[in-house]
Short mmCIF file of C-alpha atoms in Angstrom, two decimals:
data_model
loop_
_atom_site.label_atom_id
_atom_site.label_comp_id
_atom_site.label_asym_id
_atom_site.label_seq_id
_atom_site.Cartn_x
_atom_site.Cartn_y
_atom_site.Cartn_z
CA MET T 291 80.24 -1.71 26.44
CA HIS T 292 80.93 -1.02 30.10
CA ASP T 293 78.83 0.29 32.93
CA LEU T 294 80.54 3.32 34.58
CA HIS T 295 78.66 2.54 37.83
CA THR T 296 80.82 -0.53 38.31
CA LEU T 297 83.85 0.05 36.15
CA PRO T 298 87.11 0.22 38.11
CA MET T 299 90.17 2.11 36.91
CA CYS T 300 90.88 1.10 33.33
CA ASN T 301 93.24 1.76 30.51
CA LEU T 302 91.32 3.57 27.80
CA SER T 303 94.24 3.49 25.39
CA LYS T 304 93.38 -0.10 24.45
CA TYR T 305 90.12 1.20 22.81
CA ALA T 306 89.95 2.66 19.30
CA LYS T 307 87.03 4.92 20.40
CA VAL T 308 85.34 5.79 23.69
CA LEU T 309 81.77 6.94 23.82
CA ILE T 310 80.33 7.99 27.13
CA GLY T 311 76.62 8.58 27.60
CA ALA T 312 74.70 9.68 30.65
CA SER T 313 71.11 10.40 31.54
CA ILE T 314 69.73 12.97 33.90
CA ARG T 315 67.70 11.84 36.91
CA TYR T 316 66.00 14.50 39.03
CA GLY T 317 68.20 17.20 37.62
CA ASN T 318 71.58 15.45 38.06
CA PHE T 319 74.05 13.13 36.49
CA HIS T 320 74.84 9.97 38.43
CA PRO T 321 77.79 10.71 40.70
CA SER T 322 79.79 7.83 39.22
CA LEU T 323 79.91 9.67 35.88
CA LEU T 324 81.91 12.61 37.19
CA SER T 325 84.02 10.30 39.40
CA PHE T 326 84.93 8.29 36.28
CA ILE T 327 85.66 11.50 34.26
CA HIS T 328 87.87 12.91 37.02
CA ALA T 329 89.79 9.64 37.33
CA HIS T 330 90.27 9.26 33.52
CA HIS T 331 90.18 12.74 32.11
CA GLU T 332 93.84 12.68 30.94
CA GLN T 333 93.16 9.54 28.97
CA LEU T 334 89.91 10.91 27.61
CA GLU T 335 91.71 14.10 26.37
CA VAL T 336 93.97 12.01 24.09
CA ALA T 337 91.44 9.31 23.20
CA ASN T 338 89.07 9.41 20.27
CA ALA T 339 86.22 10.06 22.72
CA ALA T 340 82.75 11.69 22.70
CA PHE T 341 80.04 12.39 25.21
CA PHE T 342 76.31 12.59 25.01
CA CYS T 343 73.58 13.18 27.52
CA VAL T 344 69.91 12.28 27.60
CA ASN T 345 67.34 14.46 29.28
CA LEU T 346 63.77 15.56 28.99
CA THR T 347 64.74 19.22 28.65
CA ALA T 348 65.90 18.30 25.18
CA ARG T 349 62.39 17.58 24.12
CA LYS T 350 62.13 21.33 23.45
CA PRO T 351 63.69 22.38 20.11
CA GLU T 352 65.57 25.29 21.68
CA LYS T 353 67.23 23.00 24.22
CA GLN T 354 68.44 20.21 21.84
CA THR T 355 72.05 21.35 21.20
CA PRO T 356 75.13 21.20 23.34
CA GLN T 357 75.32 24.95 23.27
CA THR T 358 71.70 25.44 24.48
CA ASN T 359 71.14 22.49 26.81
CA ALA T 360 71.49 23.33 30.53
CA TYR T 361 72.61 19.81 31.44
CA MET T 362 75.37 19.77 28.85
CA LYS T 363 76.51 23.16 30.09
CA LYS T 364 76.52 21.77 33.61
CA PHE T 365 78.56 18.79 32.54
CA LEU T 366 81.12 20.99 30.79
CA ARG T 367 81.33 23.24 33.83
CA LEU T 368 81.95 20.30 36.27
CA SER T 369 84.07 18.09 34.02
CA PRO T 370 87.84 18.48 33.60
CA TRP T 371 87.42 16.72 30.25
CA LYS T 372 86.17 18.86 27.34
CA PRO T 373 85.05 16.42 24.65
CA LYS T 374 85.33 17.61 21.06
CA THR T 375 82.24 15.65 20.02
CA LEU T 376 79.08 16.27 22.03
CA GLY T 377 75.44 15.11 21.65
CA VAL T 378 72.18 15.89 23.39
CA PHE T 379 69.10 13.76 23.00
CA ALA T 380 65.62 13.85 24.46
CA GLY T 381 64.68 10.72 26.36
CA ALA T 382 61.44 9.04 27.35
CA LEU T 383 59.03 9.84 30.10
CA GLN T 384 57.88 6.51 31.48
CA TYR T 385 55.32 7.24 34.05
CA SER T 386 54.42 3.53 34.21
CA ARG T 387 57.83 2.84 35.79
CA TYR T 388 57.54 5.29 38.60
CA ASN T 389 56.13 4.77 42.08
CA TRP T 390 53.49 7.11 43.40
CA TRP T 391 55.97 9.68 44.86
CA GLN T 392 58.18 9.64 41.75
CA THR T 393 55.14 10.13 39.54
CA ARG T 394 54.06 13.23 41.53
CA ILE T 395 57.58 14.71 41.50
CA ILE T 396 57.96 14.19 37.75
CA GLN T 397 54.39 15.40 37.15
CA LEU T 398 55.20 18.61 39.06
CA ILE T 399 58.45 19.16 37.14
CA MET T 400 56.63 18.57 33.81
CA LYS T 401 53.89 21.03 34.84
CA ILE T 402 56.48 23.69 35.70
CA THR T 403 58.30 23.11 32.38
CA GLY T 404 55.22 22.87 30.22
CA GLY T 405 55.29 19.15 29.62
CA SER T 406 52.66 16.45 29.74
CA THR T 407 51.23 15.65 33.13
CA ASP T 408 49.01 12.80 31.83
CA THR T 409 50.25 9.83 33.78
CA SER T 410 48.14 7.36 31.86
CA LYS T 411 50.72 6.96 29.08
CA ASP T 412 54.40 6.84 28.56
CA LEU T 413 55.90 9.30 26.19
CA GLU T 414 58.97 8.90 23.83
CA PHE T 415 60.72 12.13 22.90
CA THR T 416 63.88 10.59 21.35
CA ASP T 417 64.69 11.71 17.75
CA TRP T 418 66.19 8.42 16.68
CA ASP T 419 67.35 9.86 13.35
CA LYS T 420 69.43 12.39 15.33
CA VAL T 421 70.84 9.60 17.45
CA ARG T 422 71.77 7.57 14.39
CA GLY T 423 73.35 10.72 12.79
CA PHE T 424 75.48 11.31 15.95
CA ALA T 425 76.58 7.67 15.95
CA ARG T 426 77.54 7.77 12.28
CA GLU T 427 79.47 11.00 12.78
CA PHE T 428 81.28 9.56 15.79
CA TRP T 429 82.18 6.28 14.17
CA SER T 430 83.40 7.93 10.96
CA LYS T 431 85.82 10.32 12.70
CA LYS T 432 89.45 9.21 12.72
#
């Protein structure tokens, strides 16, 4: 496992499989994700590689697929790499980890999108069976 935030140029051909995952923060992927993809897209195209993203939008059933999730669509629009295997997962809303300003911003976003604004508890939206199924599918592909 490697952290794309700190990973320099690398040779992906030495890996049997490459799985890249990214979360959404305040509506965006971390800039290092797309920097890495742009630098390595030719290697990723020929590698046995997959991509998944984690975002709170995916907590809604109609936004849980690569075809219906706005952040996956954004990734595919911005990325020169077009992975054959894609996954979208809902994440957690951890109000307890946010400072006062972050809490208010997230609370506003959740209010606008019809989510929980109760800051007294953290919420887990991840469907772990779906995550396990994606992992099994990825690892079983040749």
